[in-house]
Amino acid sequence: MKFADKLFLSMLSILAAAFTVFGLWMLNSNFQRLLDKEKEQAFQQIQMLQYLFDISYSSYEAYGKDYAIPAALDSISLSSGDTTLGYFAYDSGSIIVGSDPWLLVTPGVSGGLTSYITEMAKNIDETHNSVYGIQRLSQQSYDGMSVLVQIISYDTGSDTIVLGIYQDISETYTDRDYYMRQYWVAVLVLLAVGALLAGILSRALTRPIENLGGVVRKIAAGDYTKRSDYRSGDEIGELAKNFDKMADALLNYITEQEQIAREKEEEARRRELEARQKEDFTNAFAHELKTPLASIIGYADMLNTVKMTEAERREAYFYIYSQGKRLESLSYKLMELTNVERHPLNGSLIDVKKLEENIRVTMRPVWEQEGIQGKAVFEKGFIWGDMDLILSLLYNLISNANKAVEKDGFVVLRGQKRPDGGYQITVVDNGRGIPKEEIGRVTEAFYMVDKSRARKQGGAGIGLALCQTIINQHKGTLKIVSNVGEGTAIRLYFPPVEKMRRSAELSGEEKSPGEEENASQT
């Protein structure tokens, strides 16, 4: 529901409540005033009845109460001449009427009013010698008639009886019903007019808000130069002014982020240069290790010149050559492992999406060539650490997974944020799996579950040891879950960025360039 509709319904509800409460209060007040007036007149009439009955009763008292009461009432009724007023006396559970029979003597009618008078007479006592009430009849031709009854106790000298009057006040109730109907018609007319005015007013009040919403949608679509044109001193005008300030701040922020992005690109090129320099150094160092290996490989070639059977010479050649290549690979692993252990972590904020992109670009051709169904899906997030080391960690795990699966197997990398603010990367494959008793030792250097197969594939048992060292440098954990014949899942947990940043500050590590800008994106 739109705000304009809510405002319209609110104003209409207030109008309806105000008209209803005020009108009902006014009508009920007037009706109560008329009833009070009728009650006051009835009280005066009952006092007059008591006075007249006292005079008339004394004239007939000598003939006995049974004769004196009706005679006195007849005398009073005949002398009053008021056809709207009836007189009665209540004695010993029965009602005695005067000469006016308009209500109480009518067959089928007196029962209802008689019962009502009987109940009223029970309330006469020493503290309340006068009682009144109003009864609405529903018998025969008197259906709907409202009768006001007033009774008072009277001492005849020998005992006490109850004198009473009754009169038709239906006209008062009829007038009230008439005015009530007229009032509701007036309320409906007023509400119709009020609804029209409330609708016009609500639309006029909310039009600036709708215009501001249009500006918001244009800015969300990319038009950051759009601003509101509403100028007023009210709250909506203040909102529009603050919104324009926010839009200006957003435009400045976007400009700053574009500048930061350009600086990051320059930083990436600088890091790429540094990585290339490190790679050149590593290659040069590895070349020094390859010198003695070249002799082994050359000796294997010389064996081909010795008089040996063809099978023997080729077996010797293959053995020496394969071991030389294995030592060559081992030198690379040992150098990388030593470098990680000896050098402190040069931490920075890493966007995991960059890791995902790097893995996808690098591993796609490898997976396609080996017939492996590879996939990398990372949720948005950040890790504190060394980009190169983390990539080395992931590529070692991917290499192990590739070796473990057969053709048409799968290798999946999945990254997700953890509830504590950390980040988890899981590498899953459906390869051979690792025996449960071996899982605790596979991260030891040079430990291999299947030594013959590992050597055949060029392994030296250093890959997982290097992975464990790298994850330890990042204050994280490496957990292996595996079942033989089903596959392996390796979960890497990286602590929250803020925790690692505080740890780096306490240890005195220098922050890498652009780190503050990257941190602001979290």
Short mmCIF file of C-alpha atoms in Angstrom, two decimals:
data_model
loop_
_atom_site.label_atom_id
_atom_site.label_comp_id
_atom_site.label_asym_id
_atom_site.label_seq_id
_atom_site.Cartn_x
_atom_site.Cartn_y
_atom_site.Cartn_z
CA MET A 1 0.00 0.00 0.00
CA LYS A 2 1.33 3.40 -0.98
CA PHE A 3 1.99 6.10 1.59
CA ALA A 4 -0.64 8.34 -0.03
CA ASP A 5 -3.26 5.63 0.47
CA LYS A 6 -2.19 5.16 4.10
CA LEU A 7 -2.42 8.91 4.68
CA PHE A 8 -5.86 9.00 3.01
CA LEU A 9 -7.16 6.12 5.13
CA SER A 10 -5.70 7.66 8.29
CA MET A 11 -7.41 11.02 7.71
CA LEU A 12 -10.68 9.32 6.78
CA SER A 13 -10.51 7.14 9.90
CA ILE A 14 -9.90 10.19 12.11
CA LEU A 15 -12.84 12.03 10.53
CA ALA A 16 -15.13 9.01 10.94
CA ALA A 17 -14.08 8.51 14.55
CA ALA A 18 -14.50 12.21 15.36
CA PHE A 19 -17.96 12.46 13.76
CA THR A 20 -19.12 9.24 15.38
CA VAL A 21 -17.87 9.97 18.89
CA PHE A 22 -19.00 13.61 18.91
CA GLY A 23 -22.41 12.87 17.34
CA LEU A 24 -23.21 9.97 19.62
CA TRP A 25 -22.11 11.98 22.64
CA MET A 26 -24.31 14.93 21.59
CA LEU A 27 -27.40 12.81 20.82
CA ASN A 28 -27.05 10.74 23.98
CA SER A 29 -26.56 13.90 26.04
CA ASN A 30 -29.74 15.46 24.64
CA PHE A 31 -31.66 12.23 25.08
CA GLN A 32 -30.45 11.88 28.64
CA ARG A 33 -31.48 15.46 29.33
CA LEU A 34 -35.00 14.74 28.08
CA LEU A 35 -35.18 11.58 30.18
CA ASP A 36 -34.04 13.52 33.23
CA LYS A 37 -36.77 16.04 32.55
CA GLU A 38 -39.38 13.26 32.31
CA LYS A 39 -38.08 11.74 35.54
CA GLU A 40 -38.25 15.09 37.29
CA GLN A 41 -41.85 15.60 36.15
CA ALA A 42 -42.71 12.04 37.21
CA PHE A 43 -41.27 12.68 40.66
CA GLN A 44 -43.40 15.83 41.02
CA GLN A 45 -46.48 13.93 39.85
CA ILE A 46 -45.89 11.07 42.29
CA GLN A 47 -45.62 13.56 45.10
CA MET A 48 -48.89 15.16 43.93
CA LEU A 49 -50.45 11.69 43.78
CA GLN A 50 -49.33 11.04 47.34
CA TYR A 51 -50.91 14.32 48.47
CA LEU A 52 -54.19 13.73 46.62
CA PHE A 53 -54.34 10.10 47.68
CA ASP A 54 -53.89 11.17 51.28
CA ILE A 55 -56.94 13.47 51.03
CA SER A 56 -59.12 11.00 49.07
CA TYR A 57 -58.19 7.93 51.08
CA SER A 58 -59.24 9.58 54.36
CA SER A 59 -62.73 10.05 52.92
CA TYR A 60 -63.19 6.34 52.23
CA GLU A 61 -61.01 4.87 54.98
CA ALA A 62 -64.04 4.07 57.11
CA TYR A 63 -65.26 1.56 54.47
CA GLY A 64 -62.07 -0.47 54.65
CA LYS A 65 -58.84 -0.59 52.71
CA ASP A 66 -60.15 -2.82 49.92
CA TYR A 67 -62.76 -0.21 49.08
CA ALA A 68 -60.87 2.94 50.01
CA ILE A 69 -57.83 2.37 47.74
CA PRO A 70 -59.75 1.87 44.44
CA ALA A 71 -62.17 4.68 45.32
CA ALA A 72 -59.33 7.09 46.05
CA LEU A 73 -57.58 6.19 42.77
CA ASP A 74 -60.82 6.61 40.80
CA SER A 75 -61.37 10.00 42.36
CA ILE A 76 -57.85 11.15 41.49
CA SER A 77 -58.03 9.83 37.89
CA LEU A 78 -61.37 11.51 37.22
CA SER A 79 -60.23 14.81 38.66
CA SER A 80 -56.88 14.91 36.82
CA GLY A 81 -58.24 14.68 33.27
CA ASP A 82 -54.74 13.63 31.97
CA THR A 83 -55.22 10.75 29.53
CA THR A 84 -51.44 10.13 29.19
CA LEU A 85 -51.01 9.40 32.87
CA GLY A 86 -52.15 6.32 34.75
CA TYR A 87 -52.38 5.75 38.52
CA PHE A 88 -52.12 2.51 40.45
CA ALA A 89 -51.50 1.08 43.89
CA TYR A 90 -49.53 -2.08 44.70
CA ASP A 91 -50.65 -3.99 47.76
CA SER A 92 -49.98 -7.55 48.88
CA GLY A 93 -48.60 -8.64 45.49
CA SER A 94 -51.51 -7.28 43.40
CA ILE A 95 -52.05 -4.06 41.48
CA ILE A 96 -55.12 -1.85 42.03
CA VAL A 97 -55.86 0.60 39.20
CA GLY A 98 -57.85 3.77 38.96
CA SER A 99 -60.58 4.63 36.50
CA ASP A 100 -58.08 5.04 33.60
CA PRO A 101 -57.66 1.55 32.11
CA TRP A 102 -55.47 2.51 29.12
CA LEU A 103 -52.69 0.10 29.97
CA LEU A 104 -52.88 -1.97 33.09
CA VAL A 105 -56.39 -3.37 32.56
CA THR A 106 -55.78 -4.35 28.92
CA PRO A 107 -55.81 -8.15 28.60
CA GLY A 108 -52.42 -9.66 27.74
CA VAL A 109 -50.59 -6.44 28.56
CA SER A 110 -50.71 -6.04 32.31
CA GLY A 111 -48.67 -9.18 32.88
CA GLY A 112 -45.40 -7.74 31.57
CA LEU A 113 -45.75 -4.40 33.34
CA THR A 114 -47.17 -6.03 36.46
CA SER A 115 -44.05 -8.22 36.72
CA TYR A 116 -41.88 -5.13 36.27
CA ILE A 117 -43.79 -3.21 38.99
CA THR A 118 -43.53 -6.20 41.31
CA GLU A 119 -39.72 -6.23 40.88
CA MET A 120 -39.59 -2.46 41.47
CA ALA A 121 -41.64 -2.75 44.67
CA LYS A 122 -39.03 -5.11 46.11
CA ASN A 123 -36.54 -2.22 46.07
CA ILE A 124 -38.71 -0.05 48.35
CA ASP A 125 -37.21 0.05 51.82
CA GLU A 126 -36.48 2.49 54.63
CA THR A 127 -33.63 4.16 52.72
CA HIS A 128 -35.34 4.17 49.31
CA ASN A 129 -39.02 5.06 49.58
CA SER A 130 -39.24 6.15 45.90
CA VAL A 131 -38.15 4.18 42.82
CA TYR A 132 -38.50 4.84 39.09
CA GLY A 133 -37.82 2.84 35.95
CA ILE A 134 -38.43 2.66 32.21
CA GLN A 135 -39.92 -0.42 30.56
CA ARG A 136 -40.18 -1.09 26.81
CA LEU A 137 -43.29 -3.16 26.03
CA SER A 138 -43.65 -5.80 23.35
CA GLN A 139 -47.21 -7.03 23.82
CA GLN A 140 -50.01 -6.75 21.25
CA SER A 141 -50.85 -3.20 20.15
CA TYR A 142 -48.40 -1.69 22.65
CA ASP A 143 -45.37 -3.19 20.89
CA GLY A 144 -42.45 -0.78 21.09
CA MET A 145 -44.10 1.51 23.68
CA SER A 146 -41.73 2.93 26.30
CA VAL A 147 -43.34 3.46 29.71
CA LEU A 148 -41.86 5.43 32.62
CA VAL A 149 -42.98 4.04 36.01
CA GLN A 150 -42.58 5.91 39.33
CA ILE A 151 -43.56 4.34 42.68
CA ILE A 152 -43.47 5.56 46.24
CA SER A 153 -44.32 3.95 49.59
CA TYR A 154 -47.41 5.18 51.41
CA ASP A 155 -48.37 4.56 55.02
CA THR A 156 -52.17 4.11 55.33
CA GLY A 157 -51.98 4.06 59.10
CA SER A 158 -52.61 0.36 59.48
CA ASP A 159 -50.00 -0.84 56.94
CA THR A 160 -47.84 0.34 54.05
CA ILE A 161 -48.77 0.18 50.37
CA VAL A 162 -47.03 1.37 47.18
CA LEU A 163 -48.49 4.18 45.07
CA GLY A 164 -47.36 4.60 41.46
CA ILE A 165 -47.84 6.39 38.20
CA TYR A 166 -47.02 5.34 34.64
CA GLN A 167 -46.89 7.37 31.47
CA ASP A 168 -46.04 6.79 27.83
CA ILE A 169 -42.68 8.35 26.87
CA SER A 170 -42.41 6.59 23.51
CA GLU A 171 -42.30 9.95 21.77
CA THR A 172 -38.98 10.71 23.44
CA TYR A 173 -37.47 7.46 22.11
CA THR A 174 -39.06 8.03 18.70
CA ASP A 175 -37.48 11.46 18.52
CA ARG A 176 -34.14 10.02 19.50
CA ASP A 177 -34.33 7.34 16.76
CA TYR A 178 -35.35 9.96 14.20
CA TYR A 179 -32.48 12.28 15.06
CA MET A 180 -30.09 9.32 15.10
CA ARG A 181 -31.09 8.37 11.54
CA GLN A 182 -30.77 11.97 10.41
CA TYR A 183 -27.36 12.21 12.03
CA TRP A 184 -26.03 9.08 10.29
CA VAL A 185 -27.17 10.43 6.94
CA ALA A 186 -25.32 13.67 7.73
CA VAL A 187 -22.24 11.68 8.79
CA LEU A 188 -22.21 9.74 5.51
CA VAL A 189 -22.45 12.96 3.52
CA LEU A 190 -19.69 14.57 5.57
CA LEU A 191 -17.50 11.48 5.21
CA ALA A 192 -17.99 11.48 1.43
CA VAL A 193 -16.94 15.13 1.26
CA GLY A 194 -14.10 14.49 3.72
CA ALA A 195 -12.91 11.48 1.67
CA LEU A 196 -12.73 13.62 -1.45
CA LEU A 197 -10.78 16.37 0.34
CA ALA A 198 -8.53 13.82 2.12
CA GLY A 199 -7.71 12.13 -1.20
CA ILE A 200 -6.77 15.44 -2.82
CA LEU A 201 -4.73 16.49 0.22
CA SER A 202 -2.90 13.14 0.55
CA ARG A 203 -1.91 13.18 -3.12
CA ALA A 204 -0.68 16.75 -2.83
CA LEU A 205 1.37 15.95 0.29
CA THR A 206 2.97 12.80 -1.12
CA ARG A 207 3.69 14.06 -4.65
CA PRO A 208 7.15 15.41 -3.61
CA ILE A 209 7.99 12.00 -2.13
CA GLU A 210 6.98 10.27 -5.39
CA ASN A 211 9.17 12.71 -7.34
CA LEU A 212 12.06 11.97 -4.98
CA GLY A 213 11.49 8.24 -5.57
CA GLY A 214 11.83 8.84 -9.32
CA VAL A 215 15.17 10.55 -8.72
CA VAL A 216 16.31 7.56 -6.63
CA ARG A 217 15.42 5.14 -9.43
CA LYS A 218 17.39 7.19 -11.99
CA ILE A 219 20.43 7.28 -9.72
CA ALA A 220 20.12 3.51 -9.15
CA ALA A 221 20.08 3.11 -12.95
CA GLY A 222 23.45 4.88 -13.19
CA ASP A 223 22.59 8.58 -13.62
CA TYR A 224 24.59 9.82 -10.62
CA THR A 225 24.23 13.49 -11.63
CA LYS A 226 20.44 13.50 -11.11
CA ARG A 227 19.21 15.64 -8.18
CA SER A 228 15.82 16.50 -6.66
CA ASP A 229 14.21 19.85 -7.57
CA TYR A 230 11.99 20.16 -4.48
CA ARG A 231 12.78 23.18 -2.34
CA SER A 232 10.75 23.76 0.80
CA GLY A 233 11.25 24.43 4.48
CA ASP A 234 9.21 21.44 5.63
CA GLU A 235 10.42 17.96 6.54
CA ILE A 236 10.16 16.69 2.95
CA GLY A 237 12.27 19.63 1.75
CA GLU A 238 14.85 18.76 4.42
CA LEU A 239 14.78 15.13 3.26
CA ALA A 240 15.34 16.18 -0.36
CA LYS A 241 18.25 18.40 0.69
CA ASN A 242 19.89 15.57 2.66
CA PHE A 243 19.30 13.19 -0.23
CA ASP A 244 21.13 15.55 -2.61
CA LYS A 245 24.03 15.65 -0.14
CA MET A 246 24.09 11.87 -0.04
CA ALA A 247 24.07 11.70 -3.86
CA ASP A 248 27.02 14.13 -3.99
CA ALA A 249 28.90 12.00 -1.46
CA LEU A 250 28.12 8.86 -3.50
CA LEU A 251 29.43 10.49 -6.69
CA ASN A 252 32.63 11.50 -4.87
CA TYR A 253 32.99 7.98 -3.51
CA ILE A 254 32.60 6.44 -6.97
CA THR A 255 35.22 8.83 -8.35
CA GLU A 256 37.57 7.87 -5.52
CA GLN A 257 36.97 4.17 -6.15
CA GLU A 258 37.77 4.58 -9.82
CA GLN A 259 41.03 6.25 -8.82
CA ILE A 260 41.70 3.42 -6.37
CA ALA A 261 41.02 0.88 -9.13
CA ARG A 262 43.58 2.56 -11.37
CA GLU A 263 46.10 2.54 -8.53
CA LYS A 264 45.37 -1.14 -7.96
CA GLU A 265 46.06 -1.89 -11.59
CA GLU A 266 49.41 -0.16 -11.26
CA GLU A 267 50.05 -2.08 -8.05
CA ALA A 268 49.12 -5.33 -9.78
CA ARG A 269 51.60 -4.59 -12.56
CA ARG A 270 54.25 -3.82 -9.95
CA ARG A 271 53.54 -7.08 -8.11
CA GLU A 272 53.57 -8.95 -11.39
CA LEU A 273 57.03 -7.53 -12.03
CA GLU A 274 58.14 -8.56 -8.55
CA ALA A 275 56.70 -12.04 -9.09
CA ARG A 276 58.53 -12.30 -12.40
CA GLN A 277 61.75 -11.28 -10.69
CA LYS A 278 61.20 -13.91 -7.99
CA GLU A 279 60.51 -16.47 -10.68
CA ASP A 280 63.71 -15.55 -12.52
CA PHE A 281 65.65 -15.93 -9.29
CA THR A 282 64.04 -19.29 -8.60
CA ASN A 283 64.79 -20.50 -12.12
CA ALA A 284 68.40 -19.41 -11.82
CA PHE A 285 68.78 -21.13 -8.49
CA ALA A 286 67.10 -24.26 -9.79
CA HIS A 287 69.46 -24.21 -12.76
CA GLU A 288 72.39 -24.51 -10.38
CA LEU A 289 70.80 -27.61 -8.91
CA LYS A 290 70.24 -29.03 -12.34
CA THR A 291 73.99 -29.02 -13.13
CA PRO A 292 74.82 -32.26 -11.30
CA LEU A 293 71.53 -33.71 -12.49
CA ALA A 294 72.60 -33.06 -16.06
CA SER A 295 75.60 -35.34 -15.44
CA ILE A 296 73.27 -38.11 -14.28
CA ILE A 297 71.13 -37.65 -17.35
CA GLY A 298 74.24 -37.60 -19.55
CA TYR A 299 75.56 -40.76 -17.92
CA ALA A 300 72.27 -42.42 -18.69
CA ASP A 301 72.84 -41.51 -22.34
CA MET A 302 76.37 -42.97 -22.19
CA LEU A 303 74.95 -46.25 -20.93
CA ASN A 304 73.40 -46.63 -24.32
CA THR A 305 76.93 -47.00 -25.76
CA VAL A 306 77.94 -49.87 -23.43
CA LYS A 307 77.52 -53.33 -24.75
CA MET A 308 74.28 -54.34 -23.09
CA THR A 309 71.10 -55.83 -24.23
CA GLU A 310 68.64 -53.37 -25.57
CA ALA A 311 66.19 -54.00 -22.73
CA GLU A 312 68.89 -53.56 -20.06
CA ARG A 313 70.25 -50.36 -21.53
CA ARG A 314 66.81 -48.81 -21.86
CA GLU A 315 65.85 -49.85 -18.33
CA ALA A 316 69.02 -48.28 -16.91
CA TYR A 317 68.51 -45.17 -19.00
CA PHE A 318 64.94 -44.78 -17.89
CA TYR A 319 65.79 -45.33 -14.22
CA ILE A 320 68.60 -42.77 -14.09
CA TYR A 321 66.72 -40.26 -16.18
CA SER A 322 63.47 -40.52 -14.17
CA GLN A 323 65.35 -40.19 -10.87
CA GLY A 324 67.17 -37.17 -12.19
CA LYS A 325 63.92 -35.54 -13.15
CA ARG A 326 62.50 -36.42 -9.77
CA LEU A 327 65.47 -34.77 -8.03
CA GLU A 328 64.94 -31.76 -10.23
CA SER A 329 61.32 -31.49 -9.11
CA LEU A 330 62.40 -32.10 -5.53
CA SER A 331 64.76 -29.13 -5.65
CA TYR A 332 61.89 -26.87 -6.60
CA LYS A 333 59.73 -28.13 -3.75
CA LEU A 334 62.50 -27.92 -1.18
CA MET A 335 63.36 -24.37 -2.20
CA GLU A 336 59.71 -23.28 -1.96
CA LEU A 337 59.25 -25.01 1.40
CA THR A 338 62.41 -23.43 2.84
CA ASN A 339 61.43 -20.01 1.57
CA VAL A 340 58.02 -20.18 3.25
CA GLU A 341 59.39 -21.37 6.59
CA ARG A 342 62.18 -18.77 6.83
CA HIS A 343 60.37 -15.65 5.73
CA PRO A 344 57.58 -13.91 7.71
CA LEU A 345 54.17 -13.48 6.12
CA ASN A 346 53.85 -10.28 4.11
CA GLY A 347 50.08 -9.97 4.55
CA SER A 348 47.61 -7.90 2.54
CA LEU A 349 43.91 -7.94 1.82
CA ILE A 350 43.06 -10.46 -0.94
CA ASP A 351 39.81 -10.57 -2.86
CA VAL A 352 38.93 -14.26 -3.21
CA LYS A 353 37.32 -13.54 -6.58
CA LYS A 354 40.85 -12.86 -7.89
CA LEU A 355 41.89 -16.31 -6.66
CA GLU A 356 38.87 -17.84 -8.40
CA GLU A 357 39.67 -16.08 -11.67
CA ASN A 358 43.34 -17.09 -11.52
CA ILE A 359 42.46 -20.75 -10.95
CA ARG A 360 39.86 -20.85 -13.70
CA VAL A 361 42.18 -19.29 -16.29
CA THR A 362 45.15 -21.45 -15.33
CA MET A 363 43.48 -24.83 -14.78
CA ARG A 364 40.92 -24.85 -17.59
CA PRO A 365 43.34 -26.13 -20.27
CA VAL A 366 44.90 -28.62 -17.84
CA TRP A 367 41.54 -30.08 -16.88
CA GLU A 368 40.42 -30.26 -20.50
CA GLN A 369 43.64 -32.02 -21.54
CA GLU A 370 43.41 -34.60 -18.73
CA GLY A 371 39.64 -35.15 -19.14
CA ILE A 372 38.78 -33.89 -15.65
CA GLN A 373 35.59 -32.06 -14.79
CA GLY A 374 37.09 -29.10 -12.92
CA LYS A 375 35.17 -26.23 -11.32
CA ALA A 376 35.93 -23.27 -9.00
CA VAL A 377 33.09 -21.29 -7.32
CA PHE A 378 33.92 -18.74 -4.61
CA GLU A 379 31.50 -16.52 -2.67
CA LYS A 380 32.47 -12.86 -2.42
CA GLY A 381 34.86 -12.25 0.45
CA PHE A 382 38.36 -11.31 1.55
CA ILE A 383 41.36 -13.14 3.01
CA TRP A 384 44.33 -11.65 4.80
CA GLY A 385 47.57 -13.18 3.55
CA ASP A 386 50.13 -13.51 0.80
CA MET A 387 48.58 -13.86 -2.65
CA ASP A 388 51.44 -15.95 -4.09
CA LEU A 389 51.56 -18.33 -1.15
CA ILE A 390 47.83 -18.90 -1.19
CA LEU A 391 47.90 -19.60 -4.92
CA SER A 392 50.77 -22.03 -4.36
CA LEU A 393 48.73 -23.71 -1.62
CA LEU A 394 45.70 -24.09 -3.87
CA TYR A 395 47.67 -25.28 -6.90
CA ASN A 396 49.40 -27.95 -4.82
CA LEU A 397 46.03 -29.23 -3.61
CA ILE A 398 44.63 -29.11 -7.15
CA SER A 399 47.68 -31.01 -8.45
CA ASN A 400 47.20 -33.71 -5.82
CA ALA A 401 43.48 -33.95 -6.67
CA ASN A 402 44.23 -34.19 -10.41
CA LYS A 403 46.61 -37.08 -9.75
CA ALA A 404 44.05 -38.85 -7.54
CA VAL A 405 41.13 -38.91 -10.00
CA GLU A 406 40.71 -41.01 -13.08
CA LYS A 407 39.56 -39.72 -16.45
CA ASP A 408 36.08 -38.12 -16.33
CA GLY A 409 36.48 -37.61 -12.59
CA PHE A 410 35.77 -34.26 -10.95
CA VAL A 411 37.76 -31.70 -8.95
CA VAL A 412 35.74 -28.89 -7.33
CA LEU A 413 36.94 -25.83 -5.40
CA ARG A 414 34.28 -24.06 -3.35
CA GLY A 415 34.76 -20.93 -1.21
CA GLN A 416 32.29 -19.62 1.37
CA LYS A 417 32.16 -17.12 4.21
CA ARG A 418 31.89 -18.48 7.74
CA PRO A 419 29.57 -17.14 10.48
CA ASP A 420 32.56 -15.94 12.56
CA GLY A 421 33.79 -13.70 9.69
CA GLY A 422 36.45 -16.12 8.46
CA TYR A 423 36.61 -17.77 5.03
CA GLN A 424 36.72 -21.45 4.04
CA ILE A 425 37.96 -22.97 0.78
CA THR A 426 37.22 -26.65 0.15
CA VAL A 427 38.93 -28.81 -2.51
CA VAL A 428 36.88 -31.93 -3.29
CA ASP A 429 37.61 -34.83 -5.65
CA ASN A 430 36.17 -38.29 -6.31
CA GLY A 431 39.53 -39.98 -6.59
CA ARG A 432 41.16 -42.92 -4.81
CA GLY A 433 40.85 -41.47 -1.32
CA ILE A 434 43.20 -41.80 1.66
CA PRO A 435 43.03 -44.53 4.30
CA LYS A 436 41.87 -43.10 7.62
CA GLU A 437 44.99 -44.31 9.43
CA GLU A 438 47.18 -42.43 6.97
CA ILE A 439 45.38 -39.05 7.10
CA GLY A 440 47.27 -37.88 10.19
CA ARG A 441 50.65 -38.30 8.45
CA VAL A 442 50.11 -37.14 4.89
CA THR A 443 51.22 -33.58 5.76
CA GLU A 444 54.62 -34.81 6.92
CA ALA A 445 57.52 -34.01 4.58
CA PHE A 446 58.46 -36.91 2.25
CA TYR A 447 55.55 -39.05 3.54
CA MET A 448 53.70 -40.83 0.72
CA VAL A 449 50.74 -43.19 1.02
CA ASP A 450 51.51 -45.01 -2.25
CA LYS A 451 55.23 -44.44 -2.84
CA SER A 452 55.45 -46.26 -6.18
CA ARG A 453 52.51 -44.42 -7.67
CA ALA A 454 53.69 -41.07 -6.28
CA ARG A 455 57.15 -41.46 -7.80
CA LYS A 456 55.64 -42.56 -11.08
CA GLN A 457 53.62 -39.33 -11.17
CA GLY A 458 56.64 -37.21 -10.23
CA GLY A 459 55.71 -36.67 -6.58
CA ALA A 460 58.11 -36.38 -3.67
CA GLY A 461 55.79 -36.14 -0.69
CA ILE A 462 56.42 -32.43 -0.11
CA GLY A 463 53.23 -30.92 -1.59
CA LEU A 464 50.94 -31.36 1.44
CA ALA A 465 53.78 -30.48 3.82
CA LEU A 466 54.16 -27.20 1.93
CA CYS A 467 50.39 -26.68 2.12
CA GLN A 468 50.41 -27.21 5.88
CA THR A 469 53.28 -24.74 6.29
CA ILE A 470 51.52 -22.09 4.22
CA ILE A 471 48.22 -22.43 6.10
CA ASN A 472 50.09 -22.24 9.42
CA GLN A 473 51.72 -19.00 8.26
CA HIS A 474 48.21 -17.64 7.73
CA LYS A 475 47.04 -18.72 11.24
CA GLY A 476 44.50 -21.05 9.63
CA THR A 477 43.72 -24.75 9.66
CA LEU A 478 43.84 -27.60 7.14
CA LYS A 479 41.43 -30.49 7.64
CA ILE A 480 41.27 -33.66 5.53
CA VAL A 481 38.17 -35.85 5.21
CA SER A 482 38.57 -38.90 3.00
CA ASN A 483 37.19 -42.35 2.26
CA VAL A 484 39.04 -44.92 0.21
CA GLY A 485 37.42 -45.37 -3.19
CA GLU A 486 35.09 -42.39 -2.70
CA GLY A 487 37.31 -39.33 -2.75
CA THR A 488 38.83 -36.61 -0.57
CA ALA A 489 37.72 -33.21 0.75
CA ILE A 490 40.37 -30.80 2.08
CA ARG A 491 39.00 -27.78 3.98
CA LEU A 492 41.15 -24.67 4.39
CA TYR A 493 40.01 -22.19 7.03
CA PHE A 494 41.33 -18.60 7.03
CA PRO A 495 40.67 -16.42 10.15
CA PRO A 496 38.66 -13.15 9.96
CA VAL A 497 40.43 -10.24 8.26
CA GLU A 498 40.22 -7.93 11.28
CA LYS A 499 41.78 -10.54 13.55
CA MET A 500 44.70 -11.06 11.14
CA ARG A 501 45.14 -7.30 10.66
CA ARG A 502 45.40 -6.73 14.43
CA SER A 503 47.83 -9.61 14.70
CA ALA A 504 49.96 -8.09 11.91
CA GLU A 505 49.95 -4.68 13.61
CA LEU A 506 51.03 -6.19 16.94
CA SER A 507 53.83 -8.11 15.26
CA GLY A 508 55.03 -4.95 13.48
CA GLU A 509 54.40 -6.13 9.92
CA GLU A 510 54.29 -3.42 7.33
CA LYS A 511 51.09 -2.89 5.41
CA SER A 512 51.28 -3.27 1.69
CA PRO A 513 50.48 -0.30 -0.57
CA GLY A 514 46.78 0.16 -1.28
CA GLU A 515 45.83 -1.94 1.75
CA GLU A 516 43.71 0.79 3.34
CA GLU A 517 41.74 1.25 0.14
CA ASN A 518 41.13 -2.49 -0.15
CA ALA A 519 40.10 -2.69 3.51
CA SER A 520 37.43 -0.06 2.97
CA GLN A 521 35.69 -2.38 0.53
CA THR A 522 34.94 -4.89 3.28
#
